[in-house]
Each structure stands twice: as C-alpha cells, then as structure tokens.
C-alpha cells in the first residue's frame, strides 16, 4: 500500500535507502505512492551504487496532501536527496527542500498547482532514440496532467505532474512496461504487491 507521512509536531521522520548493484545485476524499486499529510516533516534519501553493466529502474510518486479528502499540504516540509552513481561516476544527483506554504506548490517551477508529482529513473544503460520516442508517445489519462521524458547519458527520466496518484501510477507503469523488456530483457509482469 501507500507510504504515509503523518503530522510531526517536533522532529521529522526519515527514510534512507542505500542500494548496491553488482556487475551485470539489475534492481527495480517501484513502490506505491507516498502521501504527505498536512503537517508532515519528511526526509527521503535514495542512494544507488551501480557496478559497470548494472542497471536501476525505479520511481517515486508523491501526493502533497489528501485531495480526495479535501486536505491540502499547508504546513510541514519535505527534503529529497537522490544520488545514483555507476562505477563511482555520478549519473544523477538531485536535491530538493520543499516547505509547505512557501509557494512552491503554485509556482510554475515547482508543482504548478498540482498535488501529485512522480518521477521514474532508468539508470545504467543508454536509451536509444526509438525507445525514447515510444516512451514520449505514452500519454496520461488525466486531462490536467503534465508529463515529460528526458534522456541523458546512461539515464532516462520521466516526470509527471497532476492531481491523481492513480493516473501517475498508470502512466509510470506504461513507461516501465516498455523499459523493462528493452533494458532488462524481462517481461513486464506486474508484481502482486501492486494489486494490494
């Protein structure tokens, strides 16, 4: 199920994930959404160390507040730190420090008025133009959703902004369904955990 970050009147909560993938290996980290309740103070750290010829395929879906329950995210904070390296060389580093009520939720360089954000990262292998085009051709169902797919050396990023965690999940899953067979030579069979 979803990860829930509850209100923290004092010190915040944190999640630290450190993964090492051996040569020729692959790791998928594909959790359901993380819900930030109003007043939550969370820190999420993800570090991935890839050996040569290993790959990482993962995502994070963030829900700022509980829109369906009429609850926004008006107080609290979120610190994000993602670092992915291969053979000691950085492939992707990203840091963010969001403060609820600071204006990032409505800023065009922030959430742009959206309450759900998602990002998929495929790291460790170069993405060909045909696969990139197929990923970019996938559109989310939500009419108010905004998406983008970017290719960098040995990295693909797919980003979602909208108001539905299910829409984000469905869009990211569709991209994963293309990437998994192409990059990992494995069929895109949904894990049973997703059905919970």
PDB file of C-alpha atoms in Angstrom:
ATOM      1  CA  UNK A   1       0.000   0.000   0.000  1.00  0.00           C
ATOM      2  CA  UNK A   2       0.876   3.649   0.100  1.00  0.00           C
ATOM      3  CA  UNK A   3       3.543   5.087   2.382  1.00  0.00           C
ATOM      4  CA  UNK A   4       2.009   7.629   4.757  1.00  0.00           C
ATOM      5  CA  UNK A   5       3.906  10.530   6.303  1.00  0.00           C
ATOM      6  CA  UNK A   6       1.839  11.777   9.246  1.00  0.00           C
ATOM      7  CA  UNK A   7       1.888  15.123  11.052  1.00  0.00           C
ATOM      8  CA  UNK A   8       5.063  15.656  13.101  1.00  0.00           C
ATOM      9  CA  UNK A   9       4.801  18.470  15.645  1.00  0.00           C
ATOM     10  CA  UNK A  10       8.513  18.196  16.536  1.00  0.00           C
ATOM     11  CA  UNK A  11      11.327  16.381  14.744  1.00  0.00           C
ATOM     12  CA  UNK A  12      10.558  14.909  11.376  1.00  0.00           C
ATOM     13  CA  UNK A  13      10.659  11.337  10.094  1.00  0.00           C
ATOM     14  CA  UNK A  14      13.053   9.984   7.527  1.00  0.00           C
ATOM     15  CA  UNK A  15      13.567   7.158   5.103  1.00  0.00           C
ATOM     16  CA  UNK A  16      17.049   6.171   3.954  1.00  0.00           C
ATOM     17  CA  UNK A  17      17.547   3.692   1.132  1.00  0.00           C
ATOM     18  CA  UNK A  18      21.026   2.562   0.090  1.00  0.00           C
ATOM     19  CA  UNK A  19      21.335   0.055  -2.740  1.00  0.00           C
ATOM     20  CA  UNK A  20      24.406  -1.525  -4.331  1.00  0.00           C
ATOM     21  CA  UNK A  21      24.006  -3.482  -7.547  1.00  0.00           C
ATOM     22  CA  UNK A  22      26.764  -5.889  -8.598  1.00  0.00           C
ATOM     23  CA  UNK A  23      28.146  -6.124 -12.125  1.00  0.00           C
ATOM     24  CA  UNK A  24      25.565  -7.454 -14.557  1.00  0.00           C
ATOM     25  CA  UNK A  25      22.760  -7.077 -11.999  1.00  0.00           C
ATOM     26  CA  UNK A  26      19.533  -5.098 -12.069  1.00  0.00           C
ATOM     27  CA  UNK A  27      17.419  -3.536  -9.337  1.00  0.00           C
ATOM     28  CA  UNK A  28      13.835  -2.317  -9.564  1.00  0.00           C
ATOM     29  CA  UNK A  29      12.389  -0.070  -6.838  1.00  0.00           C
ATOM     30  CA  UNK A  30       8.741   0.576  -7.706  1.00  0.00           C
ATOM     31  CA  UNK A  31       6.737   1.456  -4.562  1.00  0.00           C
ATOM     32  CA  UNK A  32       3.183   2.721  -4.430  1.00  0.00           C
ATOM     33  CA  UNK A  33       2.697   6.413  -3.704  1.00  0.00           C
ATOM     34  CA  UNK A  34       3.926   8.350  -0.664  1.00  0.00           C
ATOM     35  CA  UNK A  35       1.234  10.535   0.926  1.00  0.00           C
ATOM     36  CA  UNK A  36       2.332  13.652   2.813  1.00  0.00           C
ATOM     37  CA  UNK A  37      -0.333  14.504   5.376  1.00  0.00           C
ATOM     38  CA  UNK A  38      -0.734  18.137   6.386  1.00  0.00           C
ATOM     39  CA  UNK A  39       1.925  18.968   8.978  1.00  0.00           C
ATOM     40  CA  UNK A  40       4.259  16.149   7.954  1.00  0.00           C
ATOM     41  CA  UNK A  41       8.009  16.708   8.053  1.00  0.00           C
ATOM     42  CA  UNK A  42       9.780  14.076   5.992  1.00  0.00           C
ATOM     43  CA  UNK A  43      13.232  13.405   4.601  1.00  0.00           C
ATOM     44  CA  UNK A  44      13.697  10.827   1.844  1.00  0.00           C
ATOM     45  CA  UNK A  45      17.195   9.731   0.829  1.00  0.00           C
ATOM     46  CA  UNK A  46      17.933   7.348  -2.025  1.00  0.00           C
ATOM     47  CA  UNK A  47      21.467   6.302  -2.917  1.00  0.00           C
ATOM     48  CA  UNK A  48      22.197   3.769  -5.646  1.00  0.00           C
ATOM     49  CA  UNK A  49      25.673   2.451  -6.411  1.00  0.00           C
ATOM     50  CA  UNK A  50      25.825   0.655  -9.758  1.00  0.00           C
ATOM     51  CA  UNK A  51      28.709  -1.515 -10.863  1.00  0.00           C
ATOM     52  CA  UNK A  52      29.622  -1.469 -14.558  1.00  0.00           C
ATOM     53  CA  UNK A  53      26.955  -3.173 -16.674  1.00  0.00           C
ATOM     54  CA  UNK A  54      24.352  -2.997 -13.894  1.00  0.00           C
ATOM     55  CA  UNK A  55      21.070  -1.095 -14.018  1.00  0.00           C
ATOM     56  CA  UNK A  56      18.487   0.600 -11.814  1.00  0.00           C
ATOM     57  CA  UNK A  57      14.837   1.151 -12.661  1.00  0.00           C
ATOM     58  CA  UNK A  58      12.836   2.988 -10.023  1.00  0.00           C
ATOM     59  CA  UNK A  59      10.212   5.608  -9.296  1.00  0.00           C
ATOM     60  CA  UNK A  60       8.712   7.791  -6.605  1.00  0.00           C
ATOM     61  CA  UNK A  61       5.156   9.147  -6.556  1.00  0.00           C
ATOM     62  CA  UNK A  62       4.457  11.949  -4.064  1.00  0.00           C
ATOM     63  CA  UNK A  63       0.983  13.109  -3.008  1.00  0.00           C
ATOM     64  CA  UNK A  64       1.048  16.510  -1.314  1.00  0.00           C
ATOM     65  CA  UNK A  65      -1.958  16.313   0.982  1.00  0.00           C
ATOM     66  CA  UNK A  66      -5.052  14.187   0.569  1.00  0.00           C
ATOM     67  CA  UNK A  67      -7.003  15.902  -2.173  1.00  0.00           C
ATOM     68  CA  UNK A  68      -9.837  13.345  -2.215  1.00  0.00           C
ATOM     69  CA  UNK A  69     -10.421  14.041   1.494  1.00  0.00           C
ATOM     70  CA  UNK A  70     -10.236  17.801   0.990  1.00  0.00           C
ATOM     71  CA  UNK A  71      -6.942  18.058   2.883  1.00  0.00           C
ATOM     72  CA  UNK A  72      -4.105  20.101   1.427  1.00  0.00           C
ATOM     73  CA  UNK A  73      -0.461  20.220   2.474  1.00  0.00           C
ATOM     74  CA  UNK A  74      -0.296  23.635   4.142  1.00  0.00           C
ATOM     75  CA  UNK A  75       2.354  23.081   6.800  1.00  0.00           C
ATOM     76  CA  UNK A  76       5.413  20.889   7.074  1.00  0.00           C
ATOM     77  CA  UNK A  77       8.329  20.122   4.832  1.00  0.00           C
ATOM     78  CA  UNK A  78       9.949  17.552   2.588  1.00  0.00           C
ATOM     79  CA  UNK A  79      13.645  17.058   1.916  1.00  0.00           C
ATOM     80  CA  UNK A  80      14.617  14.847  -1.009  1.00  0.00           C
ATOM     81  CA  UNK A  81      18.086  13.601  -1.845  1.00  0.00           C
ATOM     82  CA  UNK A  82      18.728  11.201  -4.717  1.00  0.00           C
ATOM     83  CA  UNK A  83      22.189  10.103  -5.800  1.00  0.00           C
ATOM     84  CA  UNK A  84      22.876   7.465  -8.450  1.00  0.00           C
ATOM     85  CA  UNK A  85      26.428   6.525  -9.415  1.00  0.00           C
ATOM     86  CA  UNK A  86      27.898   3.924 -11.715  1.00  0.00           C
ATOM     87  CA  UNK A  87      31.462   2.737 -11.153  1.00  0.00           C
ATOM     88  CA  UNK A  88      31.937   5.767  -8.897  1.00  0.00           C
ATOM     89  CA  UNK A  89      30.835   8.304 -11.537  1.00  0.00           C
ATOM     90  CA  UNK A  90      27.659  10.345 -10.967  1.00  0.00           C
ATOM     91  CA  UNK A  91      24.741   9.611 -13.284  1.00  0.00           C
ATOM     92  CA  UNK A  92      22.090  11.612 -11.399  1.00  0.00           C
ATOM     93  CA  UNK A  93      22.098  13.815  -8.316  1.00  0.00           C
ATOM     94  CA  UNK A  94      19.011  15.673  -7.210  1.00  0.00           C
ATOM     95  CA  UNK A  95      18.280  17.594  -4.024  1.00  0.00           C
ATOM     96  CA  UNK A  96      15.162  19.448  -3.007  1.00  0.00           C
ATOM     97  CA  UNK A  97      13.874  21.113   0.124  1.00  0.00           C
ATOM     98  CA  UNK A  98      10.148  21.860  -0.079  1.00  0.00           C
ATOM     99  CA  UNK A  99       8.408  23.927   2.574  1.00  0.00           C
ATOM    100  CA  UNK A 100       4.634  23.784   2.628  1.00  0.00           C
ATOM    101  CA  UNK A 101       3.115  27.225   2.245  1.00  0.00           C
ATOM    102  CA  UNK A 102       6.270  28.643   0.601  1.00  0.00           C
ATOM    103  CA  UNK A 103       4.650  28.988  -2.824  1.00  0.00           C
ATOM    104  CA  UNK A 104       6.399  26.023  -4.478  1.00  0.00           C
ATOM    105  CA  UNK A 105       3.027  24.278  -4.834  1.00  0.00           C
ATOM    106  CA  UNK A 106       1.709  27.012  -7.140  1.00  0.00           C
ATOM    107  CA  UNK A 107       4.965  28.140  -8.784  1.00  0.00           C
ATOM    108  CA  UNK A 108       5.493  27.179 -12.440  1.00  0.00           C
ATOM    109  CA  UNK A 109       8.993  25.983 -11.483  1.00  0.00           C
ATOM    110  CA  UNK A 110       7.507  23.938  -8.624  1.00  0.00           C
ATOM    111  CA  UNK A 111       4.311  21.908  -8.685  1.00  0.00           C
ATOM    112  CA  UNK A 112       2.449  24.423 -10.853  1.00  0.00           C
ATOM    113  CA  UNK A 113      -0.752  23.990  -8.835  1.00  0.00           C
ATOM    114  CA  UNK A 114      -0.643  20.186  -8.942  1.00  0.00           C
ATOM    115  CA  UNK A 115      -0.917  17.958  -5.875  1.00  0.00           C
ATOM    116  CA  UNK A 116       0.812  14.820  -7.246  1.00  0.00           C
ATOM    117  CA  UNK A 117       4.340  14.502  -8.570  1.00  0.00           C
ATOM    118  CA  UNK A 118       6.030  11.400  -9.955  1.00  0.00           C
ATOM    119  CA  UNK A 119       9.433  10.577 -11.373  1.00  0.00           C
ATOM    120  CA  UNK A 120      10.779   7.404 -12.977  1.00  0.00           C
ATOM    121  CA  UNK A 121      14.541   6.894 -13.343  1.00  0.00           C
ATOM    122  CA  UNK A 122      16.177   4.316 -15.585  1.00  0.00           C
ATOM    123  CA  UNK A 123      19.932   4.385 -14.930  1.00  0.00           C
ATOM    124  CA  UNK A 124      22.934   2.450 -16.131  1.00  0.00           C
ATOM    125  CA  UNK A 125      22.232   1.962 -19.848  1.00  0.00           C
ATOM    126  CA  UNK A 126      21.980   4.250 -22.831  1.00  0.00           C
ATOM    127  CA  UNK A 127      18.477   4.694 -24.221  1.00  0.00           C
ATOM    128  CA  UNK A 128      18.054   4.523 -27.991  1.00  0.00           C
ATOM    129  CA  UNK A 129      16.027   7.051 -29.979  1.00  0.00           C
ATOM    130  CA  UNK A 130      13.281   4.533 -30.817  1.00  0.00           C
ATOM    131  CA  UNK A 131      12.708   3.579 -27.165  1.00  0.00           C
ATOM    132  CA  UNK A 132      12.794   7.248 -26.146  1.00  0.00           C
ATOM    133  CA  UNK A 133      10.176   8.053 -28.794  1.00  0.00           C
ATOM    134  CA  UNK A 134       7.943   5.193 -27.631  1.00  0.00           C
ATOM    135  CA  UNK A 135       8.144   6.458 -24.017  1.00  0.00           C
ATOM    136  CA  UNK A 136       7.327  10.002 -25.107  1.00  0.00           C
ATOM    137  CA  UNK A 137       4.303   8.763 -27.088  1.00  0.00           C
ATOM    138  CA  UNK A 138       2.586   7.485 -23.918  1.00  0.00           C
ATOM    139  CA  UNK A 139       0.061   9.987 -22.616  1.00  0.00           C
ATOM    140  CA  UNK A 140      -1.617  10.014 -19.206  1.00  0.00           C
ATOM    141  CA  UNK A 141      -5.390   9.707 -18.945  1.00  0.00           C
ATOM    142  CA  UNK A 142      -5.809  12.796 -16.770  1.00  0.00           C
ATOM    143  CA  UNK A 143      -6.613  15.831 -18.897  1.00  0.00           C
ATOM    144  CA  UNK A 144      -4.885  18.171 -16.435  1.00  0.00           C
ATOM    145  CA  UNK A 145      -1.727  16.036 -16.183  1.00  0.00           C
ATOM    146  CA  UNK A 146       1.643  17.237 -17.476  1.00  0.00           C
ATOM    147  CA  UNK A 147       4.457  14.859 -18.357  1.00  0.00           C
ATOM    148  CA  UNK A 148       7.925  14.873 -19.846  1.00  0.00           C
ATOM    149  CA  UNK A 149      10.589  12.316 -20.720  1.00  0.00           C
ATOM    150  CA  UNK A 150      14.270  13.279 -20.832  1.00  0.00           C
ATOM    151  CA  UNK A 151      17.286  11.278 -21.988  1.00  0.00           C
ATOM    152  CA  UNK A 152      20.796  11.862 -20.635  1.00  0.00           C
ATOM    153  CA  UNK A 153      23.900   9.688 -20.932  1.00  0.00           C
ATOM    154  CA  UNK A 154      23.046   6.320 -19.314  1.00  0.00           C
ATOM    155  CA  UNK A 155      19.860   7.814 -17.849  1.00  0.00           C
ATOM    156  CA  UNK A 156      16.183   8.319 -18.670  1.00  0.00           C
ATOM    157  CA  UNK A 157      13.879  10.486 -16.548  1.00  0.00           C
ATOM    158  CA  UNK A 158      10.095  10.521 -16.843  1.00  0.00           C
ATOM    159  CA  UNK A 159       8.270  13.178 -14.808  1.00  0.00           C
ATOM    160  CA  UNK A 160       4.564  13.542 -14.026  1.00  0.00           C
ATOM    161  CA  UNK A 161       2.557  16.413 -12.539  1.00  0.00           C
ATOM    162  CA  UNK A 162      -1.192  16.182 -11.955  1.00  0.00           C
ATOM    163  CA  UNK A 163      -3.870  15.539  -9.352  1.00  0.00           C
ATOM    164  CA  UNK A 164      -4.239  11.753  -9.375  1.00  0.00           C
ATOM    165  CA  UNK A 165      -1.816   9.273  -7.840  1.00  0.00           C
ATOM    166  CA  UNK A 166      -3.542   6.517  -9.831  1.00  0.00           C
ATOM    167  CA  UNK A 167      -3.037   8.444 -13.071  1.00  0.00           C
ATOM    168  CA  UNK A 168       0.647   8.916 -12.175  1.00  0.00           C
ATOM    169  CA  UNK A 169       0.969   5.225 -11.317  1.00  0.00           C
ATOM    170  CA  UNK A 170      -0.704   4.147 -14.567  1.00  0.00           C
ATOM    171  CA  UNK A 171       1.482   6.442 -16.700  1.00  0.00           C
ATOM    172  CA  UNK A 172       4.714   5.376 -14.995  1.00  0.00           C
ATOM    173  CA  UNK A 173       3.663   1.719 -15.258  1.00  0.00           C
ATOM    174  CA  UNK A 174       3.106   2.112 -19.012  1.00  0.00           C
ATOM    175  CA  UNK A 175       6.634   3.508 -19.390  1.00  0.00           C
ATOM    176  CA  UNK A 176       8.038   0.752 -17.151  1.00  0.00           C
ATOM    177  CA  UNK A 177       6.264  -1.794 -19.386  1.00  0.00           C
ATOM    178  CA  UNK A 178       8.341  -0.552 -22.325  1.00  0.00           C
ATOM    179  CA  UNK A 179      11.620  -0.173 -20.455  1.00  0.00           C
ATOM    180  CA  UNK A 180      11.692  -3.491 -18.574  1.00  0.00           C
ATOM    181  CA  UNK A 181      11.780  -5.773 -21.631  1.00  0.00           C
ATOM    182  CA  UNK A 182      14.061  -3.421 -23.572  1.00  0.00           C
ATOM    183  CA  UNK A 183      16.627  -2.804 -20.817  1.00  0.00           C
ATOM    184  CA  UNK A 184      16.391  -5.820 -18.506  1.00  0.00           C
ATOM    185  CA  UNK A 185      15.284  -8.458 -21.036  1.00  0.00           C
ATOM    186  CA  UNK A 186      12.400  -9.379 -18.723  1.00  0.00           C
ATOM    187  CA  UNK A 187       8.655  -9.393 -19.463  1.00  0.00           C
ATOM    188  CA  UNK A 188       6.642  -6.567 -17.932  1.00  0.00           C
ATOM    189  CA  UNK A 189       4.651  -8.650 -15.449  1.00  0.00           C
ATOM    190  CA  UNK A 190       3.127  -6.515 -12.704  1.00  0.00           C
ATOM    191  CA  UNK A 191       4.185  -7.562  -9.179  1.00  0.00           C
ATOM    192  CA  UNK A 192       1.383  -8.956  -6.977  1.00  0.00           C
ATOM    193  CA  UNK A 193       2.204  -6.232  -4.457  1.00  0.00           C
ATOM    194  CA  UNK A 194       0.698  -3.630  -6.780  1.00  0.00           C
ATOM    195  CA  UNK A 195      -2.707  -5.312  -6.500  1.00  0.00           C
ATOM    196  CA  UNK A 196      -2.843  -4.799  -2.699  1.00  0.00           C
TER     197      UNK A 196
END
